[in-house]
PDB file of C-alpha atoms in Angstrom:
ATOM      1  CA  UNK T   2      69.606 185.274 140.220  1.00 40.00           C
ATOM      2  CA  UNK T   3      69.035 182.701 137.379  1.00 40.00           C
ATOM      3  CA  UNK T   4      70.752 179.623 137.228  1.00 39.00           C
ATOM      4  CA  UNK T   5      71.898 178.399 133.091  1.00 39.00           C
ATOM      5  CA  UNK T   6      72.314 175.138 132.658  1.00 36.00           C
ATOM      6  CA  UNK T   7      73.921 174.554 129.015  1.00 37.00           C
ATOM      7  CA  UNK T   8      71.889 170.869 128.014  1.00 38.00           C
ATOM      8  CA  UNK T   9      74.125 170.797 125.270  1.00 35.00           C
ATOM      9  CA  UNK T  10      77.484 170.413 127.227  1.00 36.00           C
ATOM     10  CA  UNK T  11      78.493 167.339 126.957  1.00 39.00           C
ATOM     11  CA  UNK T  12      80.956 165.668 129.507  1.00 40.00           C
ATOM     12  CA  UNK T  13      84.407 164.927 128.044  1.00 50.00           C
ATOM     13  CA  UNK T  14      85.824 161.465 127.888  1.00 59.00           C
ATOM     14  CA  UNK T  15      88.331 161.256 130.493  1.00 75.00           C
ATOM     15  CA  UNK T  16      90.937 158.575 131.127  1.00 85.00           C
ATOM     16  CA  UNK T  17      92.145 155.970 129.776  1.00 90.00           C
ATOM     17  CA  UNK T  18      89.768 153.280 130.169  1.00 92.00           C
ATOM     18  CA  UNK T  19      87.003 155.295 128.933  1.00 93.00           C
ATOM     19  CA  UNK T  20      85.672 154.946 126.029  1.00 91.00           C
ATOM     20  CA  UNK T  21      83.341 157.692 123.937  1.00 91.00           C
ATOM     21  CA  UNK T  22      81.112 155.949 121.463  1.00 89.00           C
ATOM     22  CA  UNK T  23      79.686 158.659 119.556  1.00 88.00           C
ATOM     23  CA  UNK T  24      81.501 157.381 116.642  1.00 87.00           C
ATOM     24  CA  UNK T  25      79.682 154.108 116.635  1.00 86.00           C
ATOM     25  CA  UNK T  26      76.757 154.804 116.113  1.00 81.00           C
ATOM     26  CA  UNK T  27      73.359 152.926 117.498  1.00 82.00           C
ATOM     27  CA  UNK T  28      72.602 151.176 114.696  1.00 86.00           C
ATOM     28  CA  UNK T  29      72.747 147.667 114.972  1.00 86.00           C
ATOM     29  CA  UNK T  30      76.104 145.617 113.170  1.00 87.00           C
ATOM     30  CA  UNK T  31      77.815 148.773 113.465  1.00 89.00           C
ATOM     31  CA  UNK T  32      81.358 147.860 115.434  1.00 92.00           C
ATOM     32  CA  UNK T  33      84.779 149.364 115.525  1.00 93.00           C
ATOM     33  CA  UNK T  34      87.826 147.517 116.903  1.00 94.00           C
ATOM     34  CA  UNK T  35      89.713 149.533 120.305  1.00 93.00           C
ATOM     35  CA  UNK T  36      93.423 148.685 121.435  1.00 95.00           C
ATOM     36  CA  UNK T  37      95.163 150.744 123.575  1.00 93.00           C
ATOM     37  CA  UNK T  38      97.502 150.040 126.355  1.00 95.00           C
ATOM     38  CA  UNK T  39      96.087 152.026 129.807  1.00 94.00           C
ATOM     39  CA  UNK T  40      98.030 151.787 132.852  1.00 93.00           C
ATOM     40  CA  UNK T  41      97.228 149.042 135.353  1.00 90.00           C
ATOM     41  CA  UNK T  42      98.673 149.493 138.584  1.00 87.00           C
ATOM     42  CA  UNK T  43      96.787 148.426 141.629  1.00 83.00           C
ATOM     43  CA  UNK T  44      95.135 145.580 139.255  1.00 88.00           C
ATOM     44  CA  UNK T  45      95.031 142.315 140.492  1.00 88.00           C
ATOM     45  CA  UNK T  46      94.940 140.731 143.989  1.00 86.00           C
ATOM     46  CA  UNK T  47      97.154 143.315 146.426  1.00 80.00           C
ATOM     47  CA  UNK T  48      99.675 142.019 148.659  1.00 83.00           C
ATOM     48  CA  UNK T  49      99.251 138.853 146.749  1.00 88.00           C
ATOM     49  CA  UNK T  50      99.890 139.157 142.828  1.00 93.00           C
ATOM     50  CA  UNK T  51      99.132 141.906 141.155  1.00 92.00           C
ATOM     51  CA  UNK T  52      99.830 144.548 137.685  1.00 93.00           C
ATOM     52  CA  UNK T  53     103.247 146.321 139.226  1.00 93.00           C
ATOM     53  CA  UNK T  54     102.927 150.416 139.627  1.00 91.00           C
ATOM     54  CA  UNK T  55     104.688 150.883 135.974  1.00 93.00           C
ATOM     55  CA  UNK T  56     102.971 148.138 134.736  1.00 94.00           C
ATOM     56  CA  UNK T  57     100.439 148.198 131.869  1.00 96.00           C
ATOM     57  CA  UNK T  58      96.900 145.984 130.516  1.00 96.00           C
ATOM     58  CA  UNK T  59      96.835 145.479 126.691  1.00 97.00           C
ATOM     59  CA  UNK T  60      93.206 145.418 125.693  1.00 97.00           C
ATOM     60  CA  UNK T  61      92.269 144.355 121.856  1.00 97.00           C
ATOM     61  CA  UNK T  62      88.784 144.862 121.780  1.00 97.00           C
ATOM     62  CA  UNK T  63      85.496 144.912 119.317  1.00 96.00           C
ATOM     63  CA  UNK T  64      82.775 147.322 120.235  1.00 95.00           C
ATOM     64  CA  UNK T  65      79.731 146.266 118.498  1.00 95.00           C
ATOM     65  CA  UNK T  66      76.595 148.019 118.241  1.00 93.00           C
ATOM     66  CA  UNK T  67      73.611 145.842 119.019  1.00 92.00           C
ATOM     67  CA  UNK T  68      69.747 146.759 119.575  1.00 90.00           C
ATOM     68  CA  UNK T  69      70.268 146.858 123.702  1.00 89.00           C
ATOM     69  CA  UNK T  70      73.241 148.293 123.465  1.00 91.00           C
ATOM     70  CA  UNK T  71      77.071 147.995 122.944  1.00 93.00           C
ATOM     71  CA  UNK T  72      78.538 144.266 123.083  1.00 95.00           C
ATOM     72  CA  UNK T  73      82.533 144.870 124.053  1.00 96.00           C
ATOM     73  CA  UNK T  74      84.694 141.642 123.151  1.00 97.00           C
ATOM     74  CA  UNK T  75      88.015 140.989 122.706  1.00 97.00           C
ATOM     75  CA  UNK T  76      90.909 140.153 125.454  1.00 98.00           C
ATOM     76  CA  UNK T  77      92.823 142.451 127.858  1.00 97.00           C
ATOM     77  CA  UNK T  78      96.371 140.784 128.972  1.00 97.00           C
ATOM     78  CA  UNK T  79      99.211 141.934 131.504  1.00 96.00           C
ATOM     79  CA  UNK T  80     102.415 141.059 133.247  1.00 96.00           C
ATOM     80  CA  UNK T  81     102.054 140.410 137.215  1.00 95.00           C
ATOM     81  CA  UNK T  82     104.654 140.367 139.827  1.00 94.00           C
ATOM     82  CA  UNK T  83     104.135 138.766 143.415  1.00 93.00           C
ATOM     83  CA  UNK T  84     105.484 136.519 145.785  1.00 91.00           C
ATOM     84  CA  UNK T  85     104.956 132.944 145.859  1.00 90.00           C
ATOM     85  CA  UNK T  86     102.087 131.736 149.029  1.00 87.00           C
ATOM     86  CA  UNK T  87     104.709 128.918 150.116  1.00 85.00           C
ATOM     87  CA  UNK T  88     108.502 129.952 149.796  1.00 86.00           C
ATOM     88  CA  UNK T  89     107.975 133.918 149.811  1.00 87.00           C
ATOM     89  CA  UNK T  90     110.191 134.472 146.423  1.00 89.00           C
ATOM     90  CA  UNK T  91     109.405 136.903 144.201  1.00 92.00           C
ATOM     91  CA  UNK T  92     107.457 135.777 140.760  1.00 92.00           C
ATOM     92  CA  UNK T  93     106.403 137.171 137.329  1.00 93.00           C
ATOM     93  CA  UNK T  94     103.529 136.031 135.190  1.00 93.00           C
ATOM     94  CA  UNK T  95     101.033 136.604 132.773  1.00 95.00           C
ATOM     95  CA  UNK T  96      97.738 136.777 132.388  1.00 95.00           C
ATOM     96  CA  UNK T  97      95.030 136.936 129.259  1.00 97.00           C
ATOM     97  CA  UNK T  98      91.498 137.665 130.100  1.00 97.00           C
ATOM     98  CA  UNK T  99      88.579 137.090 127.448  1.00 97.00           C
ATOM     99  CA  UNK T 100      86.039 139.447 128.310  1.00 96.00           C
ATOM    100  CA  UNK T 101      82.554 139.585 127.112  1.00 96.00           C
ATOM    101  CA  UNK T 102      80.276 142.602 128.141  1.00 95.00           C
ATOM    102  CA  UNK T 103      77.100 144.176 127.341  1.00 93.00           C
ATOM    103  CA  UNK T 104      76.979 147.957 127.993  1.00 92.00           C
ATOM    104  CA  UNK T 105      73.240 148.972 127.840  1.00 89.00           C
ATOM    105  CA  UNK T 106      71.591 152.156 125.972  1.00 87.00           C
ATOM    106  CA  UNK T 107      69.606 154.768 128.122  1.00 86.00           C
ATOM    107  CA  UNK T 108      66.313 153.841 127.798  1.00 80.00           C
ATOM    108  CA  UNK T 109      66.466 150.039 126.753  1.00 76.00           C
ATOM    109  CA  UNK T 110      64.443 147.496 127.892  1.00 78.00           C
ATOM    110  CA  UNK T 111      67.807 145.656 129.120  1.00 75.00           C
ATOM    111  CA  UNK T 112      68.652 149.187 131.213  1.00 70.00           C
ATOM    112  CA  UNK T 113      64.391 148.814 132.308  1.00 73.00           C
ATOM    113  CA  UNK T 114      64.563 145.194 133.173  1.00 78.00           C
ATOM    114  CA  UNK T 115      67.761 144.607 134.810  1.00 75.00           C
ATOM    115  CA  UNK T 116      68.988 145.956 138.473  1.00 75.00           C
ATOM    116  CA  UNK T 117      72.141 148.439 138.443  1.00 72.00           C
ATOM    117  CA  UNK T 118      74.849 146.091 139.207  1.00 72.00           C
ATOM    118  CA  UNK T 119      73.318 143.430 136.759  1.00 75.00           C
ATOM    119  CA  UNK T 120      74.822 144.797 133.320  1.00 83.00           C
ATOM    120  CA  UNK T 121      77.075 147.798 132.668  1.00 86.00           C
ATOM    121  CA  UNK T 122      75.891 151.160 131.410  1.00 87.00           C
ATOM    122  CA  UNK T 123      76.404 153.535 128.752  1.00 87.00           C
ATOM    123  CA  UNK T 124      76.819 157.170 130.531  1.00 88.00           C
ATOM    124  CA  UNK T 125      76.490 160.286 128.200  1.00 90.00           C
ATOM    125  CA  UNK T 126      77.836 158.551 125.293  1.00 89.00           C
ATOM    126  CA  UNK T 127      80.693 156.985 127.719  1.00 92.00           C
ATOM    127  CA  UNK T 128      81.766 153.005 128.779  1.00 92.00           C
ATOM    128  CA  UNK T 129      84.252 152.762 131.584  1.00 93.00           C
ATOM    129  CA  UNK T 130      86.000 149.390 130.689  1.00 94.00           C
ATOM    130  CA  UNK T 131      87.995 149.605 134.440  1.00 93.00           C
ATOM    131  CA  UNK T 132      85.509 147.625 136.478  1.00 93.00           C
ATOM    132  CA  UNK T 133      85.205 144.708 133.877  1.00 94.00           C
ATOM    133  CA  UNK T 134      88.408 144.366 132.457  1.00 95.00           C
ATOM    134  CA  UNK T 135      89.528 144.636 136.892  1.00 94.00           C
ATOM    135  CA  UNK T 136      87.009 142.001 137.710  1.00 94.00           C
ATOM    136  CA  UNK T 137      88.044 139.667 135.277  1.00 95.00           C
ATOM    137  CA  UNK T 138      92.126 139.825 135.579  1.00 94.00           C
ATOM    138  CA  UNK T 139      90.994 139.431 139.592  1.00 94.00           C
ATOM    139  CA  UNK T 140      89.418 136.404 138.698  1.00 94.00           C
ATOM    140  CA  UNK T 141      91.859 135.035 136.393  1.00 95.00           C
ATOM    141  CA  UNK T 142      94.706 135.409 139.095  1.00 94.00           C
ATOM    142  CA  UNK T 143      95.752 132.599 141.431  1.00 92.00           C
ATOM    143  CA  UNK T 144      94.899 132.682 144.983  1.00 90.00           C
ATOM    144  CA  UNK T 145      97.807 131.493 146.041  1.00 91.00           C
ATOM    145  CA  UNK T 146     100.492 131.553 143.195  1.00 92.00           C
ATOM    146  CA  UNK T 147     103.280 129.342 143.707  1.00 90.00           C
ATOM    147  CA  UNK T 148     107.054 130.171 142.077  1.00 88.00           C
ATOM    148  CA  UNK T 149     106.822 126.297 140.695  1.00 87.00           C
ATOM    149  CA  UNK T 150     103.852 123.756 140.820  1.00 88.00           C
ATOM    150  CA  UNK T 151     105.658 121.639 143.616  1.00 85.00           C
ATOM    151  CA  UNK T 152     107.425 123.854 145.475  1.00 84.00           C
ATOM    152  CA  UNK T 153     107.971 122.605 149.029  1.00 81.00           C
ATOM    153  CA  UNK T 154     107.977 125.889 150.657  1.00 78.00           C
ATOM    154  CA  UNK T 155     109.703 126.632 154.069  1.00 73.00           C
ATOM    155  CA  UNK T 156     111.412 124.262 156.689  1.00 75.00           C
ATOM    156  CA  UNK T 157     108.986 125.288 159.747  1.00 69.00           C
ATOM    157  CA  UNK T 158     111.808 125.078 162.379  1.00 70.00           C
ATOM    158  CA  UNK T 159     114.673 127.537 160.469  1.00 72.00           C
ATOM    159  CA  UNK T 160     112.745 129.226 157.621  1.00 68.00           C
ATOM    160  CA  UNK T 161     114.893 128.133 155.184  1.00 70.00           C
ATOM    161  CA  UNK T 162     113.595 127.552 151.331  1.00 74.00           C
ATOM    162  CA  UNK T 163     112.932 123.415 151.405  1.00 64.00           C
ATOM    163  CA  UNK T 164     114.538 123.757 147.409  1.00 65.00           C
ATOM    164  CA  UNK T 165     117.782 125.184 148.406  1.00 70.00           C
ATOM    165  CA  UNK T 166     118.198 123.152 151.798  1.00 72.00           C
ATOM    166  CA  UNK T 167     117.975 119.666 149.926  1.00 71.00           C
ATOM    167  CA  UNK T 168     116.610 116.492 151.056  1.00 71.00           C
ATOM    168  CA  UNK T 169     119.002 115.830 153.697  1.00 73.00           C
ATOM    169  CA  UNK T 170     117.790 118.699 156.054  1.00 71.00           C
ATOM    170  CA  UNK T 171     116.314 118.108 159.047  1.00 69.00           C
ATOM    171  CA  UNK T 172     116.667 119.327 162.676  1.00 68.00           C
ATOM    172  CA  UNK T 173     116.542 117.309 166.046  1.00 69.00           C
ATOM    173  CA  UNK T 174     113.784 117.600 167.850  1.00 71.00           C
ATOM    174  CA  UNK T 175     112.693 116.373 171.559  1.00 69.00           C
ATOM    175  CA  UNK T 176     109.564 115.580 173.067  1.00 70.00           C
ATOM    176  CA  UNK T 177     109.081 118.703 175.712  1.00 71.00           C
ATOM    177  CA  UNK T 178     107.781 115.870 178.402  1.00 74.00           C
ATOM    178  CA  UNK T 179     111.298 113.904 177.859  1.00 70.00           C
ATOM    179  CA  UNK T 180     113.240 117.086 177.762  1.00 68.00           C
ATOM    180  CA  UNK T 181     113.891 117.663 181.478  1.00 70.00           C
ATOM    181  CA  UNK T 182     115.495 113.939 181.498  1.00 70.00           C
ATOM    182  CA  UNK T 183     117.665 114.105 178.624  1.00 68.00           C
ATOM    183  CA  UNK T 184     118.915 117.335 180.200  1.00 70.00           C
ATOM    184  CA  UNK T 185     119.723 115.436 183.709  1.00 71.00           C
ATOM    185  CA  UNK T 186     121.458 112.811 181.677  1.00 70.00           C
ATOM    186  CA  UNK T 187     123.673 115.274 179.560  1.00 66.00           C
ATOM    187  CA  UNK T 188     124.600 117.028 182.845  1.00 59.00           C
ATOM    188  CA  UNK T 189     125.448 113.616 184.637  1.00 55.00           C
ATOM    189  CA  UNK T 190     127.300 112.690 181.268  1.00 54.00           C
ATOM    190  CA  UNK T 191     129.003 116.218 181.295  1.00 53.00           C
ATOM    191  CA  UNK T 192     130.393 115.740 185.072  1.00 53.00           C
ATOM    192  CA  UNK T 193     131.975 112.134 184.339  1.00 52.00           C
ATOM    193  CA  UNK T 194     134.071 113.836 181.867  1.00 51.00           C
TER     194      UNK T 194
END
């Protein structure tokens, strides 16, 4: 049984953040601008703040041809939803990431020289911008995002939001080693009654 394999078959460019730059040719100063909106669920820091399900990145990009390779530049920007790290309430952002990357030919001396993970690669004509546009809004994103710069958080002893309790809260509080006494005194108080 022979096996064909068809050299010529090229694979197709599939999703959205992937790019085929046939079109663009290798020779150096050659560029072509790229905006698109491609869906960016799951993008950002889960659990924490992060692109909602629905939710999409803008990318306005310049792909220029340059003797390594192809230098992508330009800025991706989304909307975020999470909860703030001290009160728990729900928040909305933005963020705009600048991104710079290098996406090497086949057979450059940048794809010789460098490890793997060291620069991005150009694939059979293809650029996946997912893992650098990702990396990037990750970075951008806060930690810990708070609703409001100085929010106070939660009162430790009821939970409640310190911005909607006010400044007078405040809640009694006994030393456990004095706690036996004060209990012998209410009940003495208690049976004078």
């Amino acid at each position: 049984m022979t096996e064909h394999r068809h050299a010529s078959t090229r694979p197709t460019a599939s999703g959205p953040w992937v790019i085929d730059t046939r079109d663009i040719g290798r020779r150096a100063g050659l560029s072509r601008p790229f905006v698109r909106s491609v869906p960016g669920a799951g993008v950002g820091l889960l659990g924490v703040i992060a692109v909602p399900e629905d939710g999409e990145v803008e990318l306005d990009l310049l792909i220029e041809s340059v003797v390594e390779g192809l230098l992508v530049s330009g800025t991706a920007f989304a909307k975020v939803e999470g909860e703030c790290s001290r009160c728990l309430e729900p928040l909305t952002d933005e963020v705009e990431v600048r991104i710079t990357e290098l996406y090497a030919w086949p057979d450059s001396t940048t794809e010789a020289t460098t490890d793997e993970d060291e620069v991005s690669r150009i694939v059979n004509d293809l650029i996946d911008l997912e893992p650098v546009v990702r990396d990037a809004i990750v970075l951008a994103l806060p930690q810990a995002p708070l609703c409001e710069p100085d929010c106070k958080g939660l009162c430790s002893e009821c939970g409640g939001r310190w911005a909607e309790l006010g400044p007078d809260h405040g809640h009694e509080t006994i030393d456990p080693r004095w706690a036996a006494l004060q209990e012998r005194f209410s009940d003495d108080n208690s049976e004078e009654k």
